[in-house]
Each structure stands twice: as structure tokens, then as C-alpha cells.
Amino acid sequence: SYFWAVPDTTSTQAIIRITDTNGMTGQSGVFTIKSNAAIVVVNPALGAVIAEGLQNYQITWTGIGLAAQKTFELSLDGGLTWNTIGSITANVFTYNWNVPNTASTQAIIRITDGNGITGESGIFTIKANAGTIVIVDPMVGENVDGGTVNYQINFTATNITAQKTLEYSLDG
């Protein structure tokens, strides 16, 4: 016997062949290998509430045996219809999405890899957003000196809560 690491590649035409050093061969019959590949959407989570118009919302997922190519789709009607929102060709587990300005209580994200493996989020809500936050400073293209203490971030806001969380990113 031999312990084989079966590839995670779907096939309905798999065959094993064994050949010894004298050229004697034996061959199995045709068998099927089914893939264990899977995509599990982490964010948006089932029941999440996301403000419409939100920029760079991170869709996140986990998965095994996936192709680098991923296509992202959105349904606003519980999965009856789908619209493509983007794609990537990298082996990463996040995708920055600009949430549409369309409210829905039946939104679903679907991710499909290049091999046709799909995963769907649970149903979540895109809520109407009457508020806005616009960052005025730092401006686009501005150079900010690293190590600056008490750098003032300026913004304008309407119809938002008093409590705010400020975050920064160093990689876009």
C-alpha cells in the first residue's frame, strides 16, 4: 500500500497507474475526486446592518482550495437577482467594497472563485444613511510628516452620532 496526498482538484476521470522498474504496470478503473474547496463569507455577517454609501467596507471570507480569481456579486432581493460588484486575482481574504446608495433588508454577498466554488453571506441590511462625514484634512495627495504630534484631523459632518471612532491604514 501507499499513502497518497489526494489533490484538492475535482475530477470524474481520475485513474491511478503503478509501474515497477521492469515496466510492469497496473491501472485502476476510473474514479471521482471531489473537492473540499469552500468559501465561507465572514463579513458582512448574517443580520449585519451597513450604512448605504459606505466607502471601502471590507468583505472578508475564509476558504480552502480556492483559485486566485474571485468575483463578487450583490443581491438586494434575497438572492433572486445578482449584480457583479467587482473581482480580484489575488490570494487574499478581503475585498474593499463601496456599498451602494440603495437600502435593502434582503442583501446578500456571493463570492465565486475561478473554479466555480461559491459562498454566500447571510442576509444583511443596507440601511438608508441620512448622515455624512467628509474628511477635509488631510487632503488627497497631501504629505504629512511622520512623527508629528497632535496632527489635527478636520472633517465636516451632518446627522451623525456624538461618539466617533477614528482609524488609519498604512496600506490603502
JSON list of C-alpha atoms in Angstrom, two decimals:
[
{"chain": "A", "resi": 1, "resn": "SER", "atom": "CA", "xyz": [0.00, 0.00, 0.00]},
{"chain": "A", "resi": 2, "resn": "TYR", "atom": "CA", "xyz": [0.99, 3.62, -0.39]},
{"chain": "A", "resi": 3, "resn": "PHE", "atom": "CA", "xyz": [-0.32, 6.71, 1.42]},
{"chain": "A", "resi": 4, "resn": "TRP", "atom": "CA", "xyz": [-1.23, 9.30, -1.21]},
{"chain": "A", "resi": 5, "resn": "ALA", "atom": "CA", "xyz": [-1.90, 13.03, -0.71]},
{"chain": "A", "resi": 6, "resn": "VAL", "atom": "CA", "xyz": [-5.02, 13.35, -2.90]},
{"chain": "A", "resi": 7, "resn": "PRO", "atom": "CA", "xyz": [-5.05, 16.71, -4.76]},
{"chain": "A", "resi": 8, "resn": "ASP", "atom": "CA", "xyz": [-7.93, 19.04, -3.97]},
{"chain": "A", "resi": 9, "resn": "THR", "atom": "CA", "xyz": [-8.98, 19.08, -7.62]},
{"chain": "A", "resi": 10, "resn": "THR", "atom": "CA", "xyz": [-12.37, 17.86, -8.77]},
{"chain": "A", "resi": 11, "resn": "SER", "atom": "CA", "xyz": [-12.26, 15.10, -11.40]},
{"chain": "A", "resi": 12, "resn": "THR", "atom": "CA", "xyz": [-14.69, 12.49, -12.64]},
{"chain": "A", "resi": 13, "resn": "GLN", "atom": "CA", "xyz": [-11.97, 10.81, -14.71]},
{"chain": "A", "resi": 14, "resn": "ALA", "atom": "CA", "xyz": [-9.26, 10.05, -12.12]},
{"chain": "A", "resi": 15, "resn": "ILE", "atom": "CA", "xyz": [-7.07, 6.96, -12.61]},
{"chain": "A", "resi": 16, "resn": "ILE", "atom": "CA", "xyz": [-4.12, 5.56, -10.65]},
{"chain": "A", "resi": 17, "resn": "ARG", "atom": "CA", "xyz": [-1.31, 3.81, -12.51]},
{"chain": "A", "resi": 18, "resn": "ILE", "atom": "CA", "xyz": [1.57, 1.94, -10.85]},
{"chain": "A", "resi": 19, "resn": "THR", "atom": "CA", "xyz": [4.70, 0.97, -12.80]},
{"chain": "A", "resi": 20, "resn": "ASP", "atom": "CA", "xyz": [7.64, -1.03, -11.43]},
{"chain": "A", "resi": 21, "resn": "THR", "atom": "CA", "xyz": [11.24, -0.75, -12.60]},
{"chain": "A", "resi": 22, "resn": "ASN", "atom": "CA", "xyz": [10.75, -3.69, -15.03]},
{"chain": "A", "resi": 23, "resn": "GLY", "atom": "CA", "xyz": [7.93, -1.81, -16.80]},
{"chain": "A", "resi": 24, "resn": "MET", "atom": "CA", "xyz": [5.10, -3.89, -15.28]},
{"chain": "A", "resi": 25, "resn": "THR", "atom": "CA", "xyz": [2.02, -1.67, -14.89]},
{"chain": "A", "resi": 26, "resn": "GLY", "atom": "CA", "xyz": [-1.32, -1.87, -13.19]},
{"chain": "A", "resi": 27, "resn": "GLN", "atom": "CA", "xyz": [-4.10, 0.64, -13.58]},
{"chain": "A", "resi": 28, "resn": "SER", "atom": "CA", "xyz": [-7.20, 1.38, -11.54]},
{"chain": "A", "resi": 29, "resn": "GLY", "atom": "CA", "xyz": [-10.60, 1.94, -13.00]},
{"chain": "A", "resi": 30, "resn": "VAL", "atom": "CA", "xyz": [-11.96, 5.46, -13.37]},
{"chain": "A", "resi": 31, "resn": "PHE", "atom": "CA", "xyz": [-12.98, 7.08, -10.08]},
{"chain": "A", "resi": 32, "resn": "THR", "atom": "CA", "xyz": [-14.10, 10.52, -8.88]},
{"chain": "A", "resi": 33, "resn": "ILE", "atom": "CA", "xyz": [-12.24, 13.02, -6.72]},
{"chain": "A", "resi": 34, "resn": "LYS", "atom": "CA", "xyz": [-14.46, 15.62, -5.17]},
{"chain": "A", "resi": 35, "resn": "SER", "atom": "CA", "xyz": [-13.00, 18.91, -4.00]},
{"chain": "A", "resi": 36, "resn": "ASN", "atom": "CA", "xyz": [-13.12, 20.01, -0.38]},
{"chain": "A", "resi": 37, "resn": "ALA", "atom": "CA", "xyz": [-12.78, 23.61, -1.57]},
{"chain": "A", "resi": 38, "resn": "ALA", "atom": "CA", "xyz": [-15.11, 26.03, 0.16]},
{"chain": "A", "resi": 39, "resn": "ILE", "atom": "CA", "xyz": [-15.72, 29.75, 0.65]},
{"chain": "A", "resi": 40, "resn": "VAL", "atom": "CA", "xyz": [-17.23, 30.97, 3.92]},
{"chain": "A", "resi": 41, "resn": "VAL", "atom": "CA", "xyz": [-18.20, 34.66, 3.93]},
{"chain": "A", "resi": 42, "resn": "VAL", "atom": "CA", "xyz": [-17.34, 36.22, 7.31]},
{"chain": "A", "resi": 43, "resn": "ASN", "atom": "CA", "xyz": [-18.33, 39.86, 6.63]},
{"chain": "A", "resi": 44, "resn": "PRO", "atom": "CA", "xyz": [-20.96, 41.00, 6.08]},
{"chain": "A", "resi": 45, "resn": "ALA", "atom": "CA", "xyz": [-22.32, 38.63, 8.68]},
{"chain": "A", "resi": 46, "resn": "LEU", "atom": "CA", "xyz": [-25.88, 37.37, 8.93]},
{"chain": "A", "resi": 47, "resn": "GLY", "atom": "CA", "xyz": [-28.01, 40.20, 10.36]},
{"chain": "A", "resi": 48, "resn": "ALA", "atom": "CA", "xyz": [-25.35, 42.91, 9.89]},
{"chain": "A", "resi": 49, "resn": "VAL", "atom": "CA", "xyz": [-26.55, 46.47, 9.32]},
{"chain": "A", "resi": 50, "resn": "ILE", "atom": "CA", "xyz": [-24.40, 48.55, 6.96]},
{"chain": "A", "resi": 51, "resn": "ALA", "atom": "CA", "xyz": [-24.97, 52.20, 6.04]},
{"chain": "A", "resi": 52, "resn": "GLU", "atom": "CA", "xyz": [-25.62, 52.84, 2.36]},
{"chain": "A", "resi": 53, "resn": "GLY", "atom": "CA", "xyz": [-22.87, 54.77, 0.61]},
{"chain": "A", "resi": 54, "resn": "LEU", "atom": "CA", "xyz": [-20.19, 53.48, 2.98]},
{"chain": "A", "resi": 55, "resn": "GLN", "atom": "CA", "xyz": [-16.80, 53.52, 1.25]},
{"chain": "A", "resi": 56, "resn": "ASN", "atom": "CA", "xyz": [-14.23, 50.69, 1.46]},
{"chain": "A", "resi": 57, "resn": "TYR", "atom": "CA", "xyz": [-16.34, 48.28, 3.51]},
{"chain": "A", "resi": 58, "resn": "GLN", "atom": "CA", "xyz": [-14.24, 45.14, 3.84]},
{"chain": "A", "resi": 59, "resn": "ILE", "atom": "CA", "xyz": [-15.88, 41.97, 2.60]},
{"chain": "A", "resi": 60, "resn": "THR", "atom": "CA", "xyz": [-13.95, 39.13, 4.28]},
{"chain": "A", "resi": 61, "resn": "TRP", "atom": "CA", "xyz": [-14.02, 35.35, 3.89]},
{"chain": "A", "resi": 62, "resn": "THR", "atom": "CA", "xyz": [-12.15, 32.18, 4.66]},
{"chain": "A", "resi": 63, "resn": "GLY", "atom": "CA", "xyz": [-11.55, 29.32, 2.29]},
{"chain": "A", "resi": 64, "resn": "ILE", "atom": "CA", "xyz": [-9.53, 26.31, 1.26]},
{"chain": "A", "resi": 65, "resn": "GLY", "atom": "CA", "xyz": [-8.56, 25.04, -2.17]},
{"chain": "A", "resi": 66, "resn": "LEU", "atom": "CA", "xyz": [-9.55, 28.27, -3.91]},
{"chain": "A", "resi": 67, "resn": "ALA", "atom": "CA", "xyz": [-8.40, 29.76, -7.19]},
{"chain": "A", "resi": 68, "resn": "ALA", "atom": "CA", "xyz": [-6.88, 33.25, -7.04]},
{"chain": "A", "resi": 69, "resn": "GLN", "atom": "CA", "xyz": [-9.64, 34.73, -9.25]},
{"chain": "A", "resi": 70, "resn": "LYS", "atom": "CA", "xyz": [-12.67, 35.80, -7.18]},
{"chain": "A", "resi": 71, "resn": "THR", "atom": "CA", "xyz": [-15.84, 37.53, -8.40]},
{"chain": "A", "resi": 72, "resn": "PHE", "atom": "CA", "xyz": [-18.13, 39.39, -6.01]},
{"chain": "A", "resi": 73, "resn": "GLU", "atom": "CA", "xyz": [-21.85, 39.80, -6.54]},
{"chain": "A", "resi": 74, "resn": "LEU", "atom": "CA", "xyz": [-24.61, 41.57, -4.62]},
{"chain": "A", "resi": 75, "resn": "SER", "atom": "CA", "xyz": [-28.27, 40.68, -4.37]},
{"chain": "A", "resi": 76, "resn": "LEU", "atom": "CA", "xyz": [-30.67, 43.21, -2.89]},
{"chain": "A", "resi": 77, "resn": "ASP", "atom": "CA", "xyz": [-33.69, 40.88, -3.11]},
{"chain": "A", "resi": 78, "resn": "GLY", "atom": "CA", "xyz": [-32.70, 37.82, -1.10]},
{"chain": "A", "resi": 79, "resn": "GLY", "atom": "CA", "xyz": [-30.87, 36.09, -3.97]},
{"chain": "A", "resi": 80, "resn": "LEU", "atom": "CA", "xyz": [-33.45, 36.38, -6.74]},
{"chain": "A", "resi": 81, "resn": "THR", "atom": "CA", "xyz": [-31.21, 38.61, -8.86]},
{"chain": "A", "resi": 82, "resn": "TRP", "atom": "CA", "xyz": [-27.44, 39.27, -8.75]},
{"chain": "A", "resi": 83, "resn": "ASN", "atom": "CA", "xyz": [-25.21, 42.14, -9.90]},
{"chain": "A", "resi": 84, "resn": "THR", "atom": "CA", "xyz": [-21.42, 41.91, -10.16]},
{"chain": "A", "resi": 85, "resn": "ILE", "atom": "CA", "xyz": [-19.69, 44.41, -7.87]},
{"chain": "A", "resi": 86, "resn": "GLY", "atom": "CA", "xyz": [-16.07, 43.53, -8.64]},
{"chain": "A", "resi": 87, "resn": "SER", "atom": "CA", "xyz": [-13.33, 40.93, -8.91]},
{"chain": "A", "resi": 88, "resn": "ILE", "atom": "CA", "xyz": [-9.75, 40.28, -7.81]},
{"chain": "A", "resi": 89, "resn": "THR", "atom": "CA", "xyz": [-6.97, 37.96, -8.95]},
{"chain": "A", "resi": 90, "resn": "ALA", "atom": "CA", "xyz": [-5.02, 37.67, -5.70]},
{"chain": "A", "resi": 91, "resn": "ASN", "atom": "CA", "xyz": [-4.92, 35.05, -2.97]},
{"chain": "A", "resi": 92, "resn": "VAL", "atom": "CA", "xyz": [-6.21, 37.37, -0.26]},
{"chain": "A", "resi": 93, "resn": "PHE", "atom": "CA", "xyz": [-9.24, 37.19, 2.01]},
{"chain": "A", "resi": 94, "resn": "THR", "atom": "CA", "xyz": [-10.52, 40.78, 1.88]},
{"chain": "A", "resi": 95, "resn": "TYR", "atom": "CA", "xyz": [-12.14, 42.94, -0.75]},
{"chain": "A", "resi": 96, "resn": "ASN", "atom": "CA", "xyz": [-12.89, 46.65, -0.32]},
{"chain": "A", "resi": 97, "resn": "TRP", "atom": "CA", "xyz": [-16.43, 47.39, -1.45]},
{"chain": "A", "resi": 98, "resn": "ASN", "atom": "CA", "xyz": [-18.24, 50.69, -1.86]},
{"chain": "A", "resi": 99, "resn": "VAL", "atom": "CA", "xyz": [-21.74, 49.99, -0.54]},
{"chain": "A", "resi": 100, "resn": "PRO", "atom": "CA", "xyz": [-24.41, 51.25, -2.99]},
{"chain": "A", "resi": 101, "resn": "ASN", "atom": "CA", "xyz": [-26.80, 54.05, -2.13]},
{"chain": "A", "resi": 102, "resn": "THR", "atom": "CA", "xyz": [-29.71, 51.60, -2.16]},
{"chain": "A", "resi": 103, "resn": "ALA", "atom": "CA", "xyz": [-31.41, 50.48, 1.04]},
{"chain": "A", "resi": 104, "resn": "SER", "atom": "CA", "xyz": [-32.33, 46.79, 1.39]},
{"chain": "A", "resi": 105, "resn": "THR", "atom": "CA", "xyz": [-33.33, 44.40, 4.15]},
{"chain": "A", "resi": 106, "resn": "GLN", "atom": "CA", "xyz": [-32.59, 41.37, 1.94]},
{"chain": "A", "resi": 107, "resn": "ALA", "atom": "CA", "xyz": [-28.97, 41.98, 0.85]},
{"chain": "A", "resi": 108, "resn": "ILE", "atom": "CA", "xyz": [-26.58, 39.03, 0.22]},
{"chain": "A", "resi": 109, "resn": "ILE", "atom": "CA", "xyz": [-22.96, 38.94, -0.97]},
{"chain": "A", "resi": 110, "resn": "ARG", "atom": "CA", "xyz": [-21.85, 36.00, -3.15]},
{"chain": "A", "resi": 111, "resn": "ILE", "atom": "CA", "xyz": [-18.19, 35.16, -3.84]},
{"chain": "A", "resi": 112, "resn": "THR", "atom": "CA", "xyz": [-17.26, 32.79, -6.68]},
{"chain": "A", "resi": 113, "resn": "ASP", "atom": "CA", "xyz": [-13.70, 31.64, -7.37]},
{"chain": "A", "resi": 114, "resn": "GLY", "atom": "CA", "xyz": [-12.22, 30.81, -10.77]},
{"chain": "A", "resi": 115, "resn": "ASN", "atom": "CA", "xyz": [-13.16, 27.13, -10.34]},
{"chain": "A", "resi": 116, "resn": "GLY", "atom": "CA", "xyz": [-16.85, 27.88, -9.67]},
{"chain": "A", "resi": 117, "resn": "ILE", "atom": "CA", "xyz": [-16.70, 27.41, -5.88]},
{"chain": "A", "resi": 118, "resn": "THR", "atom": "CA", "xyz": [-19.20, 29.79, -4.27]},
{"chain": "A", "resi": 119, "resn": "GLY", "atom": "CA", "xyz": [-20.00, 31.11, -0.83]},
{"chain": "A", "resi": 120, "resn": "GLU", "atom": "CA", "xyz": [-22.78, 33.43, 0.26]},
{"chain": "A", "resi": 121, "resn": "SER", "atom": "CA", "xyz": [-23.17, 35.73, 3.23]},
{"chain": "A", "resi": 122, "resn": "GLY", "atom": "CA", "xyz": [-26.27, 35.52, 5.33]},
{"chain": "A", "resi": 123, "resn": "ILE", "atom": "CA", "xyz": [-28.97, 38.11, 4.70]},
{"chain": "A", "resi": 124, "resn": "PHE", "atom": "CA", "xyz": [-27.97, 41.56, 5.94]},
{"chain": "A", "resi": 125, "resn": "THR", "atom": "CA", "xyz": [-29.40, 45.08, 5.81]},
{"chain": "A", "resi": 126, "resn": "ILE", "atom": "CA", "xyz": [-28.20, 48.12, 3.92]},
{"chain": "A", "resi": 127, "resn": "LYS", "atom": "CA", "xyz": [-29.83, 50.99, 5.80]},
{"chain": "A", "resi": 128, "resn": "ALA", "atom": "CA", "xyz": [-30.65, 54.42, 4.49]},
{"chain": "A", "resi": 129, "resn": "ASN", "atom": "CA", "xyz": [-27.95, 56.84, 5.55]},
{"chain": "A", "resi": 130, "resn": "ALA", "atom": "CA", "xyz": [-29.06, 60.42, 6.09]},
{"chain": "A", "resi": 131, "resn": "GLY", "atom": "CA", "xyz": [-25.71, 61.40, 7.63]},
{"chain": "A", "resi": 132, "resn": "THR", "atom": "CA", "xyz": [-22.38, 62.26, 6.08]},
{"chain": "A", "resi": 133, "resn": "ILE", "atom": "CA", "xyz": [-18.77, 62.63, 7.21]},
{"chain": "A", "resi": 134, "resn": "VAL", "atom": "CA", "xyz": [-16.33, 64.36, 4.89]},
{"chain": "A", "resi": 135, "resn": "ILE", "atom": "CA", "xyz": [-12.65, 64.48, 5.85]},
{"chain": "A", "resi": 136, "resn": "VAL", "atom": "CA", "xyz": [-11.22, 67.88, 4.97]},
{"chain": "A", "resi": 137, "resn": "ASP", "atom": "CA", "xyz": [-7.67, 67.48, 6.35]},
{"chain": "A", "resi": 138, "resn": "PRO", "atom": "CA", "xyz": [-5.51, 65.60, 5.49]},
{"chain": "A", "resi": 139, "resn": "MET", "atom": "CA", "xyz": [-6.42, 66.31, 1.88]},
{"chain": "A", "resi": 140, "resn": "VAL", "atom": "CA", "xyz": [-5.92, 63.88, -1.01]},
{"chain": "A", "resi": 141, "resn": "GLY", "atom": "CA", "xyz": [-2.27, 63.95, -2.08]},
{"chain": "A", "resi": 142, "resn": "GLU", "atom": "CA", "xyz": [-1.11, 65.87, 0.99]},
{"chain": "A", "resi": 143, "resn": "ASN", "atom": "CA", "xyz": [2.25, 64.92, 2.55]},
{"chain": "A", "resi": 144, "resn": "VAL", "atom": "CA", "xyz": [2.09, 64.51, 6.32]},
{"chain": "A", "resi": 145, "resn": "ASP", "atom": "CA", "xyz": [5.34, 64.33, 8.32]},
{"chain": "A", "resi": 146, "resn": "GLY", "atom": "CA", "xyz": [5.71, 61.05, 10.22]},
{"chain": "A", "resi": 147, "resn": "GLY", "atom": "CA", "xyz": [6.13, 61.55, 13.96]},
{"chain": "A", "resi": 148, "resn": "THR", "atom": "CA", "xyz": [4.01, 64.71, 14.05]},
{"chain": "A", "resi": 149, "resn": "VAL", "atom": "CA", "xyz": [2.38, 65.12, 17.46]},
{"chain": "A", "resi": 150, "resn": "ASN", "atom": "CA", "xyz": [-1.18, 66.49, 17.70]},
{"chain": "A", "resi": 151, "resn": "TYR", "atom": "CA", "xyz": [-1.84, 66.48, 13.95]},
{"chain": "A", "resi": 152, "resn": "GLN", "atom": "CA", "xyz": [-5.32, 67.95, 13.54]},
{"chain": "A", "resi": 153, "resn": "ILE", "atom": "CA", "xyz": [-7.79, 65.88, 11.51]},
{"chain": "A", "resi": 154, "resn": "ASN", "atom": "CA", "xyz": [-10.58, 68.15, 10.26]},
{"chain": "A", "resi": 155, "resn": "PHE", "atom": "CA", "xyz": [-13.96, 66.98, 8.98]},
{"chain": "A", "resi": 156, "resn": "THR", "atom": "CA", "xyz": [-17.48, 68.15, 8.38]},
{"chain": "A", "resi": 157, "resn": "ALA", "atom": "CA", "xyz": [-20.44, 66.06, 9.47]},
{"chain": "A", "resi": 158, "resn": "THR", "atom": "CA", "xyz": [-24.23, 66.09, 9.39]},
{"chain": "A", "resi": 159, "resn": "ASN", "atom": "CA", "xyz": [-26.73, 63.83, 11.15]},
{"chain": "A", "resi": 160, "resn": "ILE", "atom": "CA", "xyz": [-24.16, 61.62, 12.91]},
{"chain": "A", "resi": 161, "resn": "THR", "atom": "CA", "xyz": [-23.76, 60.36, 16.45]},
{"chain": "A", "resi": 162, "resn": "ALA", "atom": "CA", "xyz": [-21.60, 62.17, 19.01]},
{"chain": "A", "resi": 163, "resn": "GLN", "atom": "CA", "xyz": [-19.38, 59.10, 19.52]},
{"chain": "A", "resi": 164, "resn": "LYS", "atom": "CA", "xyz": [-16.91, 58.55, 16.67]},
{"chain": "A", "resi": 165, "resn": "THR", "atom": "CA", "xyz": [-14.08, 56.10, 16.04]},
{"chain": "A", "resi": 166, "resn": "LEU", "atom": "CA", "xyz": [-11.07, 57.31, 14.06]},
{"chain": "A", "resi": 167, "resn": "GLU", "atom": "CA", "xyz": [-8.82, 54.75, 12.34]},
{"chain": "A", "resi": 168, "resn": "TYR", "atom": "CA", "xyz": [-5.90, 54.86, 9.96]},
{"chain": "A", "resi": 169, "resn": "SER", "atom": "CA", "xyz": [-4.39, 52.48, 7.43]},
{"chain": "A", "resi": 170, "resn": "LEU", "atom": "CA", "xyz": [-0.87, 52.34, 6.05]},
{"chain": "A", "resi": 171, "resn": "ASP", "atom": "CA", "xyz": [-1.69, 50.12, 3.06]},
{"chain": "A", "resi": 172, "resn": "GLY", "atom": "CA", "xyz": [-4.68, 51.71, 1.34]}
]
